[in-house]
Short mmCIF file of C-alpha atoms and ligand atoms in Angstrom, two decimals:
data_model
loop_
_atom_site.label_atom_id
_atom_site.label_comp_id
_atom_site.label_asym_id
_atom_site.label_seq_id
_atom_site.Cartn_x
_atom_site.Cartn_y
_atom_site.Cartn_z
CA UNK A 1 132.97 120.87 139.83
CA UNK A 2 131.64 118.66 142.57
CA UNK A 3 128.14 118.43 142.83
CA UNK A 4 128.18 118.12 146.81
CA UNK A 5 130.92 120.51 146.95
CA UNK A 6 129.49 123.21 144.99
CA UNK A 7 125.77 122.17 147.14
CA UNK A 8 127.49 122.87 150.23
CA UNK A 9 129.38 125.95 148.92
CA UNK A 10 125.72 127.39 147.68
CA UNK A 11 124.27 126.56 150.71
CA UNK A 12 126.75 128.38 152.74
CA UNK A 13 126.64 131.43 150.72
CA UNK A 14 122.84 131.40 150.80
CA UNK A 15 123.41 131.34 154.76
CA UNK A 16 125.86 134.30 155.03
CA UNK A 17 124.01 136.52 152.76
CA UNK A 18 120.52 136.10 155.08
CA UNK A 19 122.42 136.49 158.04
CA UNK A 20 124.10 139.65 156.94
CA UNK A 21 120.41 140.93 156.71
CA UNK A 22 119.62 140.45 160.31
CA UNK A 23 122.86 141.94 160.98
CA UNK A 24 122.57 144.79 158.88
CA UNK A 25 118.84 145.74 160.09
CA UNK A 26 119.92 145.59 163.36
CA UNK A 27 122.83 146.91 163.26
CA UNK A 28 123.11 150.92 164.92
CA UNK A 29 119.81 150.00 166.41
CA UNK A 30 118.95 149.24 170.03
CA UNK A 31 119.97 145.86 171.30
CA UNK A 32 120.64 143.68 174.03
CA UNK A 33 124.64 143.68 174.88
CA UNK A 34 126.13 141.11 177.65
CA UNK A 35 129.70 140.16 178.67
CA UNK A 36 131.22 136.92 178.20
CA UNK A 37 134.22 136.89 180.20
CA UNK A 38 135.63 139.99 181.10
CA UNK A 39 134.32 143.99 180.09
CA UNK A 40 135.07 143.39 176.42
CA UNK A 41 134.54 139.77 175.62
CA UNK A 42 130.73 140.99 174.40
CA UNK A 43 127.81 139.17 173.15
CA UNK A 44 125.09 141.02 171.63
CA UNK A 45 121.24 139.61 170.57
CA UNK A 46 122.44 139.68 167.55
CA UNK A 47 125.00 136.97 167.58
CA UNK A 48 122.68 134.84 169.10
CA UNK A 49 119.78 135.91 166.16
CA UNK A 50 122.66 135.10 163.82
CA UNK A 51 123.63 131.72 164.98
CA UNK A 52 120.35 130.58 165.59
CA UNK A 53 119.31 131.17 161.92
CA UNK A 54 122.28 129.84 160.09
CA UNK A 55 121.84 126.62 162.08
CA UNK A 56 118.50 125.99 161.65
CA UNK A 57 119.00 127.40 157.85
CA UNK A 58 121.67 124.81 156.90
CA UNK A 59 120.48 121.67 159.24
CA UNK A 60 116.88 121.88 156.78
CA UNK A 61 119.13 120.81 154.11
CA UNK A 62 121.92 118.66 156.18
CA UNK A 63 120.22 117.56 159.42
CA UNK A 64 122.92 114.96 159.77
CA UNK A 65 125.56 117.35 159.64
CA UNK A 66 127.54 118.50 163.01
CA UNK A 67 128.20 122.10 163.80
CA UNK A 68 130.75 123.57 165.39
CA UNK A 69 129.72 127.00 166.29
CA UNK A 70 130.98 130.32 168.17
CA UNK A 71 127.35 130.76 171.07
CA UNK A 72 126.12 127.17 170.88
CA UNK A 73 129.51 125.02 171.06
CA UNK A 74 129.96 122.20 169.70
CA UNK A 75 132.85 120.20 169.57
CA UNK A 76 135.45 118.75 166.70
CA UNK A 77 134.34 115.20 166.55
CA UNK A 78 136.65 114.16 163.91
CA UNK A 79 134.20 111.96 161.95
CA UNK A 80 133.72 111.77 158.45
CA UNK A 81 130.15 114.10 158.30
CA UNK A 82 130.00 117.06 156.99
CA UNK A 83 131.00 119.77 159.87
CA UNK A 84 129.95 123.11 160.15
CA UNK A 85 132.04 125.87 161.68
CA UNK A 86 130.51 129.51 162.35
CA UNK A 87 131.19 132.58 163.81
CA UNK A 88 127.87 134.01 163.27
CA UNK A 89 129.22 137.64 164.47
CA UNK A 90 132.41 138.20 163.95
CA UNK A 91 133.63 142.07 165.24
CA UNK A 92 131.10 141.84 167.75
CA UNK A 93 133.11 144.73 169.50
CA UNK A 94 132.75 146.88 166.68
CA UNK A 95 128.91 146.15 165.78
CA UNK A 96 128.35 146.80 169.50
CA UNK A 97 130.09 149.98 169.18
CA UNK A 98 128.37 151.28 166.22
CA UNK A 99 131.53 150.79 163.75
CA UNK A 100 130.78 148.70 160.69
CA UNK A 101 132.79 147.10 160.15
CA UNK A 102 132.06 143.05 160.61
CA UNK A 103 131.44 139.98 159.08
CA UNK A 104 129.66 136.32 159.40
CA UNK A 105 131.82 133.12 159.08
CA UNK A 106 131.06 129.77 157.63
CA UNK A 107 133.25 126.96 157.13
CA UNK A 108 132.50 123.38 156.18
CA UNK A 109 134.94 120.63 156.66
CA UNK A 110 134.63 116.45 155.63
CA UNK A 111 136.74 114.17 156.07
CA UNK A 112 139.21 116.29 157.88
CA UNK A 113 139.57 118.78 155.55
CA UNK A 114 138.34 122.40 154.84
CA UNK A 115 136.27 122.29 151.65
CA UNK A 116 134.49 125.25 151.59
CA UNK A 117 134.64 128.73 153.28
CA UNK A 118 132.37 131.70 152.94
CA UNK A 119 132.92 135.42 154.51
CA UNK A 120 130.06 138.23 154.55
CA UNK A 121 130.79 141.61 155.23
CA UNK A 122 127.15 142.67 155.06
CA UNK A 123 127.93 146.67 155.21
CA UNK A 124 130.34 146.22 151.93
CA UNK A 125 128.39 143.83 150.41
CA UNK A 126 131.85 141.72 150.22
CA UNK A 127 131.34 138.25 149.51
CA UNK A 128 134.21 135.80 150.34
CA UNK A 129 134.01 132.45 148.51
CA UNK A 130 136.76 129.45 148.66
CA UNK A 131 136.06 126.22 147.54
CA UNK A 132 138.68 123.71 147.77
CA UNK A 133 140.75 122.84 144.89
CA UNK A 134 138.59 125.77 142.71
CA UNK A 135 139.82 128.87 143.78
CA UNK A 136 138.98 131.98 146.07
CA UNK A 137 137.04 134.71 144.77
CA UNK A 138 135.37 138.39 145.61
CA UNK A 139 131.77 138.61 144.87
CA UNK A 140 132.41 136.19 142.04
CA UNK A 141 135.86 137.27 140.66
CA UNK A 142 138.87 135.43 141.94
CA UNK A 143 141.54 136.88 144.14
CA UNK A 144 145.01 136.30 144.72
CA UNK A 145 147.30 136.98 147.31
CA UNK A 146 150.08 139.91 147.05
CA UNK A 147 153.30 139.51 145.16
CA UNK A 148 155.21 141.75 147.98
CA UNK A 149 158.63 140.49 148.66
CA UNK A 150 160.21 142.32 151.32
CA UNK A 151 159.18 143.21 154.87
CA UNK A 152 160.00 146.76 154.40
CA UNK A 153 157.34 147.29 152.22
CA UNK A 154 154.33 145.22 153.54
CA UNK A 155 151.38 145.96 155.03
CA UNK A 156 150.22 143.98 157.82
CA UNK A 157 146.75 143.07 159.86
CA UNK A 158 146.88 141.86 163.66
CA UNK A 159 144.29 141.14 166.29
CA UNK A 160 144.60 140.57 170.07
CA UNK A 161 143.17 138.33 172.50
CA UNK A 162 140.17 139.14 175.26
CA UNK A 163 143.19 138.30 177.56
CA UNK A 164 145.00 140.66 176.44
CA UNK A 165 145.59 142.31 179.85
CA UNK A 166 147.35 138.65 180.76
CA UNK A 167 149.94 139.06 177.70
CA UNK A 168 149.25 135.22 176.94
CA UNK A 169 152.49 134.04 175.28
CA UNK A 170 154.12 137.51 175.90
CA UNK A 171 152.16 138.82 172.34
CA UNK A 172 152.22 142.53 173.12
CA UNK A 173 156.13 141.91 173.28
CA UNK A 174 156.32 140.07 169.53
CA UNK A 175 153.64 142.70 168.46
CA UNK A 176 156.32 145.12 169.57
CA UNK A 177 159.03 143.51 168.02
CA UNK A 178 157.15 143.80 164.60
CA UNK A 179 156.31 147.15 165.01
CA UNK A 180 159.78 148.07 164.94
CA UNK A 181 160.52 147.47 161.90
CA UNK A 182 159.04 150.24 160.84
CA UNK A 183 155.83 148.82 159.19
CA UNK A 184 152.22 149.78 158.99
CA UNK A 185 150.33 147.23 161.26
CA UNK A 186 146.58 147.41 161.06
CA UNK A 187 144.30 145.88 164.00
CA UNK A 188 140.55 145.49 162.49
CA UNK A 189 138.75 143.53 165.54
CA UNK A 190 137.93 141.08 162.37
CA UNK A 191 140.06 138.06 162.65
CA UNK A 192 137.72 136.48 159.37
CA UNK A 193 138.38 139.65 157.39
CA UNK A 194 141.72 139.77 157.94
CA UNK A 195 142.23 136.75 156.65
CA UNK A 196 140.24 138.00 153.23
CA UNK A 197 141.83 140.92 152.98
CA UNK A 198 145.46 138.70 153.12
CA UNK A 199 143.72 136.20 150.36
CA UNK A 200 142.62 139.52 148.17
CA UNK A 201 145.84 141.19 148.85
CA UNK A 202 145.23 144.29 150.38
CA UNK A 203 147.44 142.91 153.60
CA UNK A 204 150.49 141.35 152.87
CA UNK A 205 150.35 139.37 156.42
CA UNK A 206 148.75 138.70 159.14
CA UNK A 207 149.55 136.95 162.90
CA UNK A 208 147.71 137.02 166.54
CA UNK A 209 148.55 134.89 169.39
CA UNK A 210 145.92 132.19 169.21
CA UNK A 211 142.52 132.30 167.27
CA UNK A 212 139.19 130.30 167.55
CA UNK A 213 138.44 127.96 164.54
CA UNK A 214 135.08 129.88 164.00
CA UNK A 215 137.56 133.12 164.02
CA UNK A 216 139.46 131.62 161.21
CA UNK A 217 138.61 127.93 159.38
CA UNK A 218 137.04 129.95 156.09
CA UNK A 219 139.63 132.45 156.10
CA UNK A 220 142.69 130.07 156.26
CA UNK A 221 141.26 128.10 153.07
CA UNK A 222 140.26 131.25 151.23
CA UNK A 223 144.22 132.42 152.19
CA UNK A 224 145.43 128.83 150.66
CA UNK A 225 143.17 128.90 147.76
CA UNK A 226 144.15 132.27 146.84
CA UNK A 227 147.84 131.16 147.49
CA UNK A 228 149.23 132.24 149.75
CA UNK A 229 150.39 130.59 153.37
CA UNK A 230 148.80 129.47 156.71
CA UNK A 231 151.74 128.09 159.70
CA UNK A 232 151.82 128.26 163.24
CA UNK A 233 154.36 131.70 164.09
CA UNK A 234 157.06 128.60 164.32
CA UNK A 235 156.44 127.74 160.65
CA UNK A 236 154.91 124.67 161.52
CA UNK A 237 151.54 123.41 160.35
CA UNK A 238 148.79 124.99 162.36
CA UNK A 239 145.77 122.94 164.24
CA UNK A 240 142.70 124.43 163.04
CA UNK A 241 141.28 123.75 166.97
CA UNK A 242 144.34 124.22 169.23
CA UNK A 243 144.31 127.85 169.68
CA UNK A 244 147.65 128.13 168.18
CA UNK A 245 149.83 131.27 167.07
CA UNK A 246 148.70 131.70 164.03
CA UNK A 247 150.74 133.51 160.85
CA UNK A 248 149.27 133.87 157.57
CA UNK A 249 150.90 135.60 154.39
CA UNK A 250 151.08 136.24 150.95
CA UNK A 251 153.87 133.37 151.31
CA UNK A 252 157.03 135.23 150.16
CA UNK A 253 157.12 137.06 153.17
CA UNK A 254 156.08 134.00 155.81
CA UNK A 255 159.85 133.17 156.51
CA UNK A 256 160.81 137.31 157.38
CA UNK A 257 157.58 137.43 159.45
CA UNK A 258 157.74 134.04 161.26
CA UNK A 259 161.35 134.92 161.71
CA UNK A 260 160.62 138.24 163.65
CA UNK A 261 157.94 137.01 165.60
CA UNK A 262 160.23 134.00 166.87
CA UNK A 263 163.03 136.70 167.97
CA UNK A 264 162.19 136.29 171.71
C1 IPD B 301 137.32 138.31 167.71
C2 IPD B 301 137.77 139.06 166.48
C3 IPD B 301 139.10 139.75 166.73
C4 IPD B 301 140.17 138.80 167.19
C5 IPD B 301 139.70 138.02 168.40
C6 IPD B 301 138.38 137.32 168.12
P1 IPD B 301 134.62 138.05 167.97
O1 IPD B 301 136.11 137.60 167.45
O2 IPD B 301 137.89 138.21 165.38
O3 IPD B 301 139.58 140.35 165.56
O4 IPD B 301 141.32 139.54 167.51
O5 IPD B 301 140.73 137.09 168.71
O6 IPD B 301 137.95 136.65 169.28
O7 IPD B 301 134.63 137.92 169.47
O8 IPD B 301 134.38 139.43 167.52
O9 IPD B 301 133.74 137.05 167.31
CA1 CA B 302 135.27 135.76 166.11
CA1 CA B 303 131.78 136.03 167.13
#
């Protein structure tokens, strides 16, 4: 394996698990809670406590490295350093809530390209891992995606926008248009673990209107290195930082799916 790769990968890991422990200490506790845009778009201390510490945590060992990061910003810079991306809270609507059900994000990128992603669900103990061109894996054994063929029989993951109330790109009307065919859709308020749960199998699919790439850069290459398949909902390739429609599957079903949710 490659030495940087599997530094980086370590590194990342090292970074999740920590942060997972200031989640998980503070999480039912009491806490600071403020709104970002809008009742529900929340930020609580503890993103903040999160970020803050992964940052510091990885730029000890990378200082030249950029970051690209959910509270702080950041932006895509498209140069050949290693880059960072992080949600270091993702489900804060559920941790502020009391459900636990949430996870940390890390993604690092060079050269263009995804080549590691790490997901920590710090109540399960669930450790994500994908490093490119090695594999995905679940607290150290590897995962693949489902071998479900036909929509009838899959189980799918969504998520919905803070704008929800705006129906940006009329999504409550394709979300609709899936649920009619009869399926069981699932809506976790955990873009990242979605994602996992695709790569691992337990979902057979997954789509939302438009994600951040701290909401989903580890996930998609866990989903890829697990095999399965990452589009826009058109079937075309997906920018990582446009905000795009984004449809994920166990790749047998990405045609029926992407094919429902272009109906309208
Ligand atoms: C949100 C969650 C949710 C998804 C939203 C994201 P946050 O992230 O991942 O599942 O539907 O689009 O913004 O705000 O909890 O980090
Ligand atoms: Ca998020
Ligand atoms: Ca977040």
């Amino acid at each position: 394996m490659d030495k940087d790769l599997s530094h980086v990968s370590l590194l990342a890991i090292e970074a999740v698990l920590a942060a997972g422990e200031i989640l998980r200490k503070g999480f039912g506790g009491q806490f600071s809670i403020e709104a970002k845009s809008g009742i529900h778009n929340l930020v609580t201390e503890y993103d903040h406590r999160s970020e803050e510490f992964i940052i510091e945590f990885l730029k000890k060992e990378f200082p030249d490295s950029l970051f690209l990061a959910e509270e702080s910003g950041g932006k895509n810079e498209g140069s050949s350093a290693l880059q960072w991306i992080i949600d270091p809270l993702d489900g804060t609507v559920n941790f502020a809530h009391g459900l636990p059900f949430f996870a940390i994000s890390i993604a690092a990128r060079k050269n263009n390209e995804l080549i590691c992603g790490v997901v920590y669900q710090p109540i399960t103990h669930e450790l994500f891992v994908a490093q490119k061109n090695v594999g995905a894996f679940l607290n150290g054994t590897r995962i693949k995606v489902s071998e479900v063929t036909e929509l009838k029989r899959a189980f799918l993951a969504t998520g919905f926008p803070y704008n929800l109330a705006e129906n940006p790109g009329d999504c409550i009307g394709h979300f609709t248009d899936i649920l009619r065919q009869g399926i069981p859709v699932r809506r976790m308020g955990v873009a990242s673990l979605d994602l996992c749960y695709v790569a691992s199998g337990r979902f057979d699919g997954f789509f939302e209107i438009s994600l951040a790439p701290w909401d989903c850069a580890a996930g998609i290459l866990l989903i890829e290195e697990a095999g399965g398949k990452v589009s826009r909902w058109d079937e075309e390739p997906l920018d990582l930082f446009a905000y795009e429609p984004i449809l994920v599957t166990n790749g047998h079903l990405h045609q029926q799916i992407g094919k429902v949710l272009q109906q309208r």
